[in-house]
Amino acid sequence: LDPLIMRPTSLLFLAFGAAAAVNLPLVTFDGQEGTTFKFQQLNDPVMGGKSSGAWALLENFGRMTGDVVDVPSLKAPGFIKASADGSFNDVSAALAGGLNLKLRSPTA
């Protein structure tokens, strides 16, 4: 199983092309209130899906491992995902900016 390492994620807002940027954290894995959420793994159990994965919280980062395989009846890829519910920071001020994801994958 190859890990997908999820680092803290934040939006980077560049105001009118200026060099200054505003860092708006969405998710961190450091226990910080308002940006730390409980993630859960969801695998592909419907329609005969064979994909499987696992989610783990490690020191200041989350790790998702798993295998995505074709659903035999559909002859199409299944899925795995890790997700969290909660009230995430309002990042509407950064709509004109970009999303900076920090992750590591052996296939990226």
PDB file of C-alpha atoms in Angstrom:
ATOM      1  CA  LEU A   1       0.000   0.000   0.000  1.00  0.00           C
ATOM      2  CA  ASP A   2       1.483   3.326  -1.055  1.00  0.00           C
ATOM      3  CA  PRO A   3       0.892   6.229   1.347  1.00  0.00           C
ATOM      4  CA  LEU A   4      -0.615   9.547   0.404  1.00  0.00           C
ATOM      5  CA  ILE A   5       0.690  11.981   2.989  1.00  0.00           C
ATOM      6  CA  MET A   6      -1.564  14.965   3.653  1.00  0.00           C
ATOM      7  CA  ARG A   7       0.269  17.953   5.087  1.00  0.00           C
ATOM      8  CA  PRO A   8      -1.474  21.024   6.516  1.00  0.00           C
ATOM      9  CA  THR A   9      -3.550  22.587   3.761  1.00  0.00           C
ATOM     10  CA  SER A  10      -4.064  26.292   3.314  1.00  0.00           C
ATOM     11  CA  LEU A  11      -5.287  28.785   0.779  1.00  0.00           C
ATOM     12  CA  LEU A  12      -2.853  31.370  -0.425  1.00  0.00           C
ATOM     13  CA  PHE A  13      -4.423  34.698  -1.333  1.00  0.00           C
ATOM     14  CA  LEU A  14      -2.489  37.080  -3.560  1.00  0.00           C
ATOM     15  CA  ALA A  15      -4.039  40.536  -3.312  1.00  0.00           C
ATOM     16  CA  PHE A  16      -4.110  42.324  -6.674  1.00  0.00           C
ATOM     17  CA  GLY A  17      -0.855  40.732  -7.798  1.00  0.00           C
ATOM     18  CA  ALA A  18       1.040  42.085  -4.819  1.00  0.00           C
ATOM     19  CA  ALA A  19       3.912  40.118  -3.350  1.00  0.00           C
ATOM     20  CA  ALA A  20       2.181  39.869   0.037  1.00  0.00           C
ATOM     21  CA  ALA A  21       0.037  36.809   0.655  1.00  0.00           C
ATOM     22  CA  VAL A  22      -2.440  35.893   3.366  1.00  0.00           C
ATOM     23  CA  ASN A  23      -2.212  32.356   4.738  1.00  0.00           C
ATOM     24  CA  LEU A  24      -5.681  30.962   5.581  1.00  0.00           C
ATOM     25  CA  PRO A  25      -5.302  27.462   7.081  1.00  0.00           C
ATOM     26  CA  LEU A  26      -8.042  24.978   6.203  1.00  0.00           C
ATOM     27  CA  VAL A  27      -6.733  21.814   7.844  1.00  0.00           C
ATOM     28  CA  THR A  28      -3.833  21.171  10.181  1.00  0.00           C
ATOM     29  CA  PHE A  29      -2.938  18.042  12.098  1.00  0.00           C
ATOM     30  CA  ASP A  30      -1.459  19.741  15.145  1.00  0.00           C
ATOM     31  CA  GLY A  31      -4.463  19.868  17.493  1.00  0.00           C
ATOM     32  CA  GLN A  32      -5.128  23.556  16.737  1.00  0.00           C
ATOM     33  CA  GLU A  33      -8.794  24.392  17.400  1.00  0.00           C
ATOM     34  CA  GLY A  34     -10.669  25.381  14.250  1.00  0.00           C
ATOM     35  CA  THR A  35      -8.264  23.660  11.835  1.00  0.00           C
ATOM     36  CA  THR A  36      -7.902  20.153  13.267  1.00  0.00           C
ATOM     37  CA  PHE A  37     -10.666  17.727  12.330  1.00  0.00           C
ATOM     38  CA  LYS A  38     -11.319  14.014  12.785  1.00  0.00           C
ATOM     39  CA  PHE A  39     -10.864  12.346   9.415  1.00  0.00           C
ATOM     40  CA  GLN A  40     -12.516   9.029   8.577  1.00  0.00           C
ATOM     41  CA  GLN A  41     -11.729   6.536   5.855  1.00  0.00           C
ATOM     42  CA  LEU A  42     -14.424   5.596   3.349  1.00  0.00           C
ATOM     43  CA  ASN A  43     -13.869   2.726   0.966  1.00  0.00           C
ATOM     44  CA  ASP A  44     -15.809   1.510  -2.061  1.00  0.00           C
ATOM     45  CA  PRO A  45     -18.392  -0.945  -0.661  1.00  0.00           C
ATOM     46  CA  VAL A  46     -21.169  -0.404  -3.217  1.00  0.00           C
ATOM     47  CA  MET A  47     -21.722  -2.242  -6.498  1.00  0.00           C
ATOM     48  CA  GLY A  48     -19.156  -4.912  -5.620  1.00  0.00           C
ATOM     49  CA  GLY A  49     -16.246  -2.490  -5.124  1.00  0.00           C
ATOM     50  CA  LYS A  50     -12.919  -4.050  -4.172  1.00  0.00           C
ATOM     51  CA  SER A  51     -10.962  -0.897  -3.260  1.00  0.00           C
ATOM     52  CA  SER A  52      -9.661  -0.599   0.285  1.00  0.00           C
ATOM     53  CA  GLY A  53      -7.724   1.924   2.299  1.00  0.00           C
ATOM     54  CA  ALA A  54      -6.825   3.155   5.753  1.00  0.00           C
ATOM     55  CA  TRP A  55      -6.429   6.568   7.389  1.00  0.00           C
ATOM     56  CA  ALA A  56      -3.953   7.291  10.188  1.00  0.00           C
ATOM     57  CA  LEU A  57      -3.102  10.446  12.077  1.00  0.00           C
ATOM     58  CA  LEU A  58       0.632  10.663  12.645  1.00  0.00           C
ATOM     59  CA  GLU A  59       2.788  13.417  14.120  1.00  0.00           C
ATOM     60  CA  ASN A  60       1.442  16.635  12.506  1.00  0.00           C
ATOM     61  CA  PHE A  61       0.223  14.930   9.341  1.00  0.00           C
ATOM     62  CA  GLY A  62      -2.375  12.452   8.126  1.00  0.00           C
ATOM     63  CA  ARG A  63      -1.608   9.367   6.058  1.00  0.00           C
ATOM     64  CA  MET A  64      -4.002   7.571   3.737  1.00  0.00           C
ATOM     65  CA  THR A  65      -2.890   4.243   2.305  1.00  0.00           C
ATOM     66  CA  GLY A  66      -4.806   1.975   0.003  1.00  0.00           C
ATOM     67  CA  ASP A  67      -5.438   0.350  -3.320  1.00  0.00           C
ATOM     68  CA  VAL A  68      -8.010   1.491  -5.883  1.00  0.00           C
ATOM     69  CA  VAL A  69      -9.077  -1.347  -8.146  1.00  0.00           C
ATOM     70  CA  ASP A  70     -11.666  -1.768 -10.881  1.00  0.00           C
ATOM     71  CA  VAL A  71     -15.231  -2.598  -9.878  1.00  0.00           C
ATOM     72  CA  PRO A  72     -15.738  -5.916 -11.695  1.00  0.00           C
ATOM     73  CA  SER A  73     -19.391  -5.310 -12.661  1.00  0.00           C
ATOM     74  CA  LEU A  74     -18.664  -1.817 -14.008  1.00  0.00           C
ATOM     75  CA  LYS A  75     -15.177  -2.379 -15.398  1.00  0.00           C
ATOM     76  CA  ALA A  76     -14.346   1.059 -13.987  1.00  0.00           C
ATOM     77  CA  PRO A  77     -12.192   2.262 -11.088  1.00  0.00           C
ATOM     78  CA  GLY A  78     -13.558   2.252  -7.579  1.00  0.00           C
ATOM     79  CA  PHE A  79     -12.531   4.784  -4.939  1.00  0.00           C
ATOM     80  CA  ILE A  80     -11.152   5.409  -1.497  1.00  0.00           C
ATOM     81  CA  LYS A  81     -11.251   8.685   0.395  1.00  0.00           C
ATOM     82  CA  ALA A  82     -10.657  10.283   3.754  1.00  0.00           C
ATOM     83  CA  SER A  83     -13.047  13.032   4.790  1.00  0.00           C
ATOM     84  CA  ALA A  84     -13.909  15.191   7.777  1.00  0.00           C
ATOM     85  CA  ASP A  85     -16.979  17.095   8.895  1.00  0.00           C
ATOM     86  CA  GLY A  86     -16.881  20.394  10.703  1.00  0.00           C
ATOM     87  CA  SER A  87     -16.873  24.159  10.368  1.00  0.00           C
ATOM     88  CA  PHE A  88     -13.926  25.026   8.188  1.00  0.00           C
ATOM     89  CA  ASN A  89     -12.430  28.510   8.010  1.00  0.00           C
ATOM     90  CA  ASP A  90     -14.172  31.030   5.747  1.00  0.00           C
ATOM     91  CA  VAL A  91     -11.747  31.415   2.870  1.00  0.00           C
ATOM     92  CA  SER A  92     -14.004  33.497   0.632  1.00  0.00           C
ATOM     93  CA  ALA A  93     -11.482  36.346   0.848  1.00  0.00           C
ATOM     94  CA  ALA A  94      -9.114  34.124  -1.133  1.00  0.00           C
ATOM     95  CA  LEU A  95     -11.439  33.327  -4.035  1.00  0.00           C
ATOM     96  CA  ALA A  96      -9.143  35.153  -6.440  1.00  0.00           C
ATOM     97  CA  GLY A  97      -6.114  33.329  -5.032  1.00  0.00           C
ATOM     98  CA  GLY A  98      -4.951  29.761  -5.328  1.00  0.00           C
ATOM     99  CA  LEU A  99      -5.007  26.558  -3.307  1.00  0.00           C
ATOM    100  CA  ASN A 100      -1.670  25.301  -2.024  1.00  0.00           C
ATOM    101  CA  LEU A 101      -1.810  21.601  -1.115  1.00  0.00           C
ATOM    102  CA  LYS A 102       1.151  19.937   0.508  1.00  0.00           C
ATOM    103  CA  LEU A 103       1.112  16.197  -0.120  1.00  0.00           C
ATOM    104  CA  ARG A 104       3.413  13.370  -1.032  1.00  0.00           C
ATOM    105  CA  SER A 105       2.611  10.426  -3.259  1.00  0.00           C
ATOM    106  CA  PRO A 106       4.902   7.942  -4.982  1.00  0.00           C
ATOM    107  CA  THR A 107       2.803   8.368  -8.143  1.00  0.00           C
ATOM    108  CA  ALA A 108       2.753  12.193  -8.186  1.00  0.00           C
TER     109      ALA A 108
END
